[in-house]
PDB file of C-alpha atoms in Angstrom:
ATOM      1  CA  UNK P   1      -4.831 -26.716  11.310  1.00  0.00           C
ATOM      2  CA  UNK P   2      -5.616 -25.383  14.652  1.00  0.00           C
ATOM      3  CA  UNK P   3      -1.878 -24.848  15.397  1.00  0.00           C
ATOM      4  CA  UNK P   4      -0.761 -24.525  11.974  1.00  0.00           C
ATOM      5  CA  UNK P   5      -2.716 -21.460  10.764  1.00  0.00           C
ATOM      6  CA  UNK P   6      -1.663 -19.386  13.855  1.00  0.00           C
ATOM      7  CA  UNK P   7       2.155 -20.072  13.352  1.00  0.00           C
ATOM      8  CA  UNK P   8       1.692 -19.596   9.836  1.00  0.00           C
ATOM      9  CA  UNK P   9       0.099 -16.082  10.605  1.00  0.00           C
ATOM     10  CA  UNK P  10       3.367 -15.666  13.286  1.00  0.00           C
ATOM     11  CA  UNK P  11       5.969 -16.662  11.153  1.00  0.00           C
ATOM     12  CA  UNK P  12       4.388 -14.515   7.987  1.00  0.00           C
ATOM     13  CA  UNK P  13       5.102 -11.425  10.307  1.00  0.00           C
ATOM     14  CA  UNK P  14       8.310 -12.876  11.497  1.00  0.00           C
ATOM     15  CA  UNK P  15       9.768 -13.359   8.133  1.00  0.00           C
ATOM     16  CA  UNK P  16       8.394 -10.207   6.674  1.00  0.00           C
ATOM     17  CA  UNK P  17       9.813  -8.037   9.556  1.00  0.00           C
ATOM     18  CA  UNK P  18      13.312  -9.512   8.989  1.00  0.00           C
ATOM     19  CA  UNK P  19      13.247  -9.199   5.350  1.00  0.00           C
ATOM     20  CA  UNK P  20      12.139  -5.516   5.611  1.00  0.00           C
ATOM     21  CA  UNK P  21      14.897  -4.889   8.143  1.00  0.00           C
ATOM     22  CA  UNK P  22      17.573  -6.546   5.893  1.00  0.00           C
ATOM     23  CA  UNK P  23      16.353  -4.507   2.721  1.00  0.00           C
ATOM     24  CA  UNK P  24      16.308  -1.351   5.052  1.00  0.00           C
ATOM     25  CA  UNK P  25      19.936  -2.020   6.185  1.00  0.00           C
ATOM     26  CA  UNK P  26      20.933  -2.833   2.584  1.00  0.00           C
ATOM     27  CA  UNK P  27      19.300   0.547   1.263  1.00  0.00           C
ATOM     28  CA  UNK P  28      21.048   2.414   3.927  1.00  0.00           C
ATOM     29  CA  UNK P  29      24.234   1.118   3.705  1.00  0.00           C
ATOM     30  CA  UNK P  30      24.203   1.528  -0.303  1.00  0.00           C
ATOM     31  CA  UNK P  31      23.893   5.599   0.107  1.00  0.00           C
ATOM     32  CA  UNK P  32      26.966   6.690  -1.485  1.00  0.00           C
ATOM     33  CA  UNK P  33      26.241  10.361  -1.260  1.00  0.00           C
ATOM     34  CA  UNK P  34      23.514  11.981   1.407  1.00  0.00           C
ATOM     35  CA  UNK P  35      22.804  15.407  -0.167  1.00  0.00           C
ATOM     36  CA  UNK P  36      22.989  14.018  -3.871  1.00  0.00           C
ATOM     37  CA  UNK P  37      20.038  11.526  -2.914  1.00  0.00           C
ATOM     38  CA  UNK P  38      18.185  14.434  -1.044  1.00  0.00           C
ATOM     39  CA  UNK P  39      18.614  17.002  -3.845  1.00  0.00           C
ATOM     40  CA  UNK P  40      18.101  14.168  -6.799  1.00  0.00           C
ATOM     41  CA  UNK P  41      15.821  15.681  -9.635  1.00  0.00           C
ATOM     42  CA  UNK P  42      14.766  15.458 -12.863  1.00  0.00           C
ATOM     43  CA  UNK P  43      12.460  17.001 -15.232  1.00  0.00           C
ATOM     44  CA  UNK P  44       9.506  16.409 -13.458  1.00  0.00           C
ATOM     45  CA  UNK P  45      10.689  17.437  -9.916  1.00  0.00           C
ATOM     46  CA  UNK P  46      12.192  15.758  -7.064  1.00  0.00           C
ATOM     47  CA  UNK P  47      13.030  12.132  -7.448  1.00  0.00           C
ATOM     48  CA  UNK P  48      11.881  10.220  -4.383  1.00  0.00           C
ATOM     49  CA  UNK P  49      14.902   9.262  -2.168  1.00  0.00           C
ATOM     50  CA  UNK P  50      14.309   5.221  -2.372  1.00  0.00           C
ATOM     51  CA  UNK P  51      14.736   5.670  -6.333  1.00  0.00           C
ATOM     52  CA  UNK P  52      17.864   7.725  -6.082  1.00  0.00           C
ATOM     53  CA  UNK P  53      19.182   5.216  -3.790  1.00  0.00           C
ATOM     54  CA  UNK P  54      18.560   2.485  -6.136  1.00  0.00           C
ATOM     55  CA  UNK P  55      19.701   4.193  -9.460  1.00  0.00           C
ATOM     56  CA  UNK P  56      22.791   5.506  -7.314  1.00  0.00           C
ATOM     57  CA  UNK P  57      23.638   2.021  -6.244  1.00  0.00           C
ATOM     58  CA  UNK P  58      22.372  -0.384  -9.472  1.00  0.00           C
ATOM     59  CA  UNK P  59      22.684   2.377 -12.015  1.00  0.00           C
ATOM     60  CA  UNK P  60      19.982   3.713 -14.293  1.00  0.00           C
ATOM     61  CA  UNK P  61      19.050   0.245 -15.923  1.00  0.00           C
ATOM     62  CA  UNK P  62      19.346  -1.614 -12.675  1.00  0.00           C
ATOM     63  CA  UNK P  63      17.576   0.977 -10.571  1.00  0.00           C
ATOM     64  CA  UNK P  64      14.847   1.268 -12.919  1.00  0.00           C
ATOM     65  CA  UNK P  65      14.194  -2.307 -13.036  1.00  0.00           C
ATOM     66  CA  UNK P  66      14.009  -2.623  -9.193  1.00  0.00           C
ATOM     67  CA  UNK P  67      11.965   0.298  -9.012  1.00  0.00           C
ATOM     68  CA  UNK P  68       9.331  -1.373 -11.384  1.00  0.00           C
ATOM     69  CA  UNK P  69       9.563  -4.416  -9.294  1.00  0.00           C
ATOM     70  CA  UNK P  70       8.641  -2.563  -6.192  1.00  0.00           C
ATOM     71  CA  UNK P  71       5.821  -0.942  -8.309  1.00  0.00           C
ATOM     72  CA  UNK P  72       4.400  -4.087  -9.084  1.00  0.00           C
ATOM     73  CA  UNK P  73       4.854  -5.639  -5.338  1.00  0.00           C
ATOM     74  CA  UNK P  74       2.659  -2.317  -4.487  1.00  0.00           C
ATOM     75  CA  UNK P  75       0.239  -3.177  -7.052  1.00  0.00           C
ATOM     76  CA  UNK P  76      -0.424  -6.969  -5.922  1.00  0.00           C
ATOM     77  CA  UNK P  77      -0.633  -5.623  -2.194  1.00  0.00           C
ATOM     78  CA  UNK P  78      -3.141  -3.262  -3.456  1.00  0.00           C
ATOM     79  CA  UNK P  79      -5.076  -6.216  -5.216  1.00  0.00           C
ATOM     80  CA  UNK P  80      -4.695  -8.320  -2.062  1.00  0.00           C
ATOM     81  CA  UNK P  81      -5.991  -5.580   0.386  1.00  0.00           C
ATOM     82  CA  UNK P  82      -8.963  -4.995  -1.942  1.00  0.00           C
ATOM     83  CA  UNK P  83      -9.648  -9.088  -1.962  1.00  0.00           C
ATOM     84  CA  UNK P  84      -9.356  -9.349   1.801  1.00  0.00           C
ATOM     85  CA  UNK P  85     -11.292  -6.302   2.419  1.00  0.00           C
ATOM     86  CA  UNK P  86     -14.086  -7.314   0.191  1.00  0.00           C
ATOM     87  CA  UNK P  87     -14.285 -10.628   1.715  1.00  0.00           C
ATOM     88  CA  UNK P  88     -14.643  -9.239   4.932  1.00  0.00           C
ATOM     89  CA  UNK P  89     -17.358  -7.048   4.212  1.00  0.00           C
ATOM     90  CA  UNK P  90     -19.152  -9.887   2.419  1.00  0.00           C
ATOM     91  CA  UNK P  91     -18.869 -11.902   5.555  1.00  0.00           C
ATOM     92  CA  UNK P  92     -20.114  -9.364   7.945  1.00  0.00           C
ATOM     93  CA  UNK P  93     -22.938  -8.428   5.685  1.00  0.00           C
ATOM     94  CA  UNK P  94     -23.818 -12.488   5.444  1.00  0.00           C
ATOM     95  CA  UNK P  95     -23.993 -12.277   9.213  1.00  0.00           C
ATOM     96  CA  UNK P  96     -26.291  -8.930   9.209  1.00  0.00           C
ATOM     97  CA  UNK P  97     -23.712  -7.064  10.782  1.00  0.00           C
ATOM     98  CA  UNK P  98     -23.421  -4.352   8.336  1.00  0.00           C
ATOM     99  CA  UNK P  99     -25.888  -1.435   7.269  1.00  0.00           C
ATOM    100  CA  UNK P 100     -27.491  -2.515   3.660  1.00  0.00           C
ATOM    101  CA  UNK P 101     -26.251  -6.106   4.465  1.00  0.00           C
ATOM    102  CA  UNK P 102     -28.887  -7.321   1.852  1.00  0.00           C
ATOM    103  CA  UNK P 103     -26.675  -5.471  -0.969  1.00  0.00           C
ATOM    104  CA  UNK P 104     -23.190  -6.132   0.379  1.00  0.00           C
ATOM    105  CA  UNK P 105     -24.100 -10.014   0.473  1.00  0.00           C
ATOM    106  CA  UNK P 106     -25.406 -10.363  -2.552  1.00  0.00           C
ATOM    107  CA  UNK P 107     -23.320 -12.597  -5.090  1.00  0.00           C
ATOM    108  CA  UNK P 108     -23.041 -12.376  -8.747  1.00  0.00           C
ATOM    109  CA  UNK P 109     -24.671 -15.055 -10.692  1.00  0.00           C
ATOM    110  CA  UNK P 110     -22.031 -14.695 -13.688  1.00  0.00           C
ATOM    111  CA  UNK P 111     -18.800 -14.546 -11.443  1.00  0.00           C
ATOM    112  CA  UNK P 112     -20.135 -16.325  -8.276  1.00  0.00           C
ATOM    113  CA  UNK P 113     -18.320 -13.520  -6.473  1.00  0.00           C
ATOM    114  CA  UNK P 114     -19.473 -10.781  -3.990  1.00  0.00           C
ATOM    115  CA  UNK P 115     -19.608  -8.017  -6.735  1.00  0.00           C
ATOM    116  CA  UNK P 116     -20.863  -5.258  -4.514  1.00  0.00           C
ATOM    117  CA  UNK P 117     -18.340  -5.706  -1.883  1.00  0.00           C
ATOM    118  CA  UNK P 118     -15.633  -5.862  -4.447  1.00  0.00           C
ATOM    119  CA  UNK P 119     -16.553  -2.776  -6.236  1.00  0.00           C
ATOM    120  CA  UNK P 120     -16.835  -0.615  -3.293  1.00  0.00           C
ATOM    121  CA  UNK P 121     -13.300  -1.752  -2.290  1.00  0.00           C
ATOM    122  CA  UNK P 122     -12.039  -1.146  -5.549  1.00  0.00           C
ATOM    123  CA  UNK P 123     -13.869   2.036  -5.838  1.00  0.00           C
ATOM    124  CA  UNK P 124     -12.341   3.077  -2.235  1.00  0.00           C
ATOM    125  CA  UNK P 125      -8.979   2.034  -3.385  1.00  0.00           C
ATOM    126  CA  UNK P 126      -8.906   4.025  -6.722  1.00  0.00           C
ATOM    127  CA  UNK P 127     -10.395   7.147  -4.896  1.00  0.00           C
ATOM    128  CA  UNK P 128      -7.264   6.846  -2.516  1.00  0.00           C
ATOM    129  CA  UNK P 129      -4.931   7.438  -5.660  1.00  0.00           C
ATOM    130  CA  UNK P 130      -5.823  11.272  -5.682  1.00  0.00           C
ATOM    131  CA  UNK P 131      -5.093  11.980  -2.096  1.00  0.00           C
ATOM    132  CA  UNK P 132      -2.124  14.159  -1.311  1.00  0.00           C
ATOM    133  CA  UNK P 133       0.640  15.307  -3.544  1.00  0.00           C
ATOM    134  CA  UNK P 134       0.657  13.625  -7.173  1.00  0.00           C
ATOM    135  CA  UNK P 135       4.312  12.345  -6.395  1.00  0.00           C
ATOM    136  CA  UNK P 136       5.181   8.582  -6.128  1.00  0.00           C
ATOM    137  CA  UNK P 137       5.994   8.586  -2.406  1.00  0.00           C
ATOM    138  CA  UNK P 138       2.788  10.251  -1.297  1.00  0.00           C
ATOM    139  CA  UNK P 139       0.924   8.214  -4.114  1.00  0.00           C
ATOM    140  CA  UNK P 140       2.594   5.022  -2.351  1.00  0.00           C
ATOM    141  CA  UNK P 141       1.602   5.806   0.938  1.00  0.00           C
ATOM    142  CA  UNK P 142      -2.399   6.526  -0.076  1.00  0.00           C
ATOM    143  CA  UNK P 143      -2.535   3.369  -1.737  1.00  0.00           C
ATOM    144  CA  UNK P 144      -0.980   1.368   0.971  1.00  0.00           C
ATOM    145  CA  UNK P 145      -3.847   0.427   3.708  1.00  0.00           C
ATOM    146  CA  UNK P 146      -3.200   1.347   7.348  1.00  0.00           C
ATOM    147  CA  UNK P 147      -2.494   4.245   9.775  1.00  0.00           C
ATOM    148  CA  UNK P 148       0.528   5.485   8.058  1.00  0.00           C
ATOM    149  CA  UNK P 149      -1.507   6.443   4.932  1.00  0.00           C
ATOM    150  CA  UNK P 150      -4.421   7.611   7.002  1.00  0.00           C
ATOM    151  CA  UNK P 151      -1.815  10.230   8.955  1.00  0.00           C
ATOM    152  CA  UNK P 152      -0.216  11.234   5.732  1.00  0.00           C
ATOM    153  CA  UNK P 153      -3.754  12.075   4.374  1.00  0.00           C
ATOM    154  CA  UNK P 154      -4.544  14.159   7.285  1.00  0.00           C
ATOM    155  CA  UNK P 155      -1.011  15.954   7.413  1.00  0.00           C
ATOM    156  CA  UNK P 156      -1.217  16.616   3.445  1.00  0.00           C
ATOM    157  CA  UNK P 157      -5.063  17.992   3.916  1.00  0.00           C
ATOM    158  CA  UNK P 158      -3.869  20.516   7.022  1.00  0.00           C
ATOM    159  CA  UNK P 159      -0.100  21.355   5.601  1.00  0.00           C
ATOM    160  CA  UNK P 160      -0.379  25.162   4.682  1.00  0.00           C
ATOM    161  CA  UNK P 161       2.056  24.266   1.975  1.00  0.00           C
ATOM    162  CA  UNK P 162      -0.507  22.361   0.168  1.00  0.00           C
ATOM    163  CA  UNK P 163      -3.004  25.225   0.538  1.00  0.00           C
ATOM    164  CA  UNK P 164      -5.828  22.585   1.355  1.00  0.00           C
ATOM    165  CA  UNK P 165      -8.075  23.148   4.644  1.00  0.00           C
ATOM    166  CA  UNK P 166      -5.883  26.132   5.624  1.00  0.00           C
ATOM    167  CA  UNK P 167      -7.122  27.729   9.272  1.00  0.00           C
TER     168      UNK P 167
END
């Protein structure tokens, strides 16, 4: 276990990187008409470029199917992020490393899970849904954890076109 776990982490990053770059290359090579992708619109307004590429390459039905699969993958990634972050809060609180540790380390007798930590993270994730513009690309950036989402939120708040926090 001492040698397998670190290699498992490294291999997860390597495999994700390779598959991600292959997906990026496939998406880039499948663009037939760049202006059409950038100017794609429907009744609701702009269509995100990724969805326009998928629909253009796979047809309406195939593009919708793969868009749904991507949305489902993002949902499960969000659930995974809530799970690991609530476990991290519980672990720090168990060791007395957080303010209010008594609350965060409490475990539900019904579910045998750290309910306050899970609720805090689920609330945080749910609160991120409302950040930025309400289109699919911004929603995806807000739901995904990491510095990209934070930078996107900061850019949205400071963008004069948004009308929020203008100087």
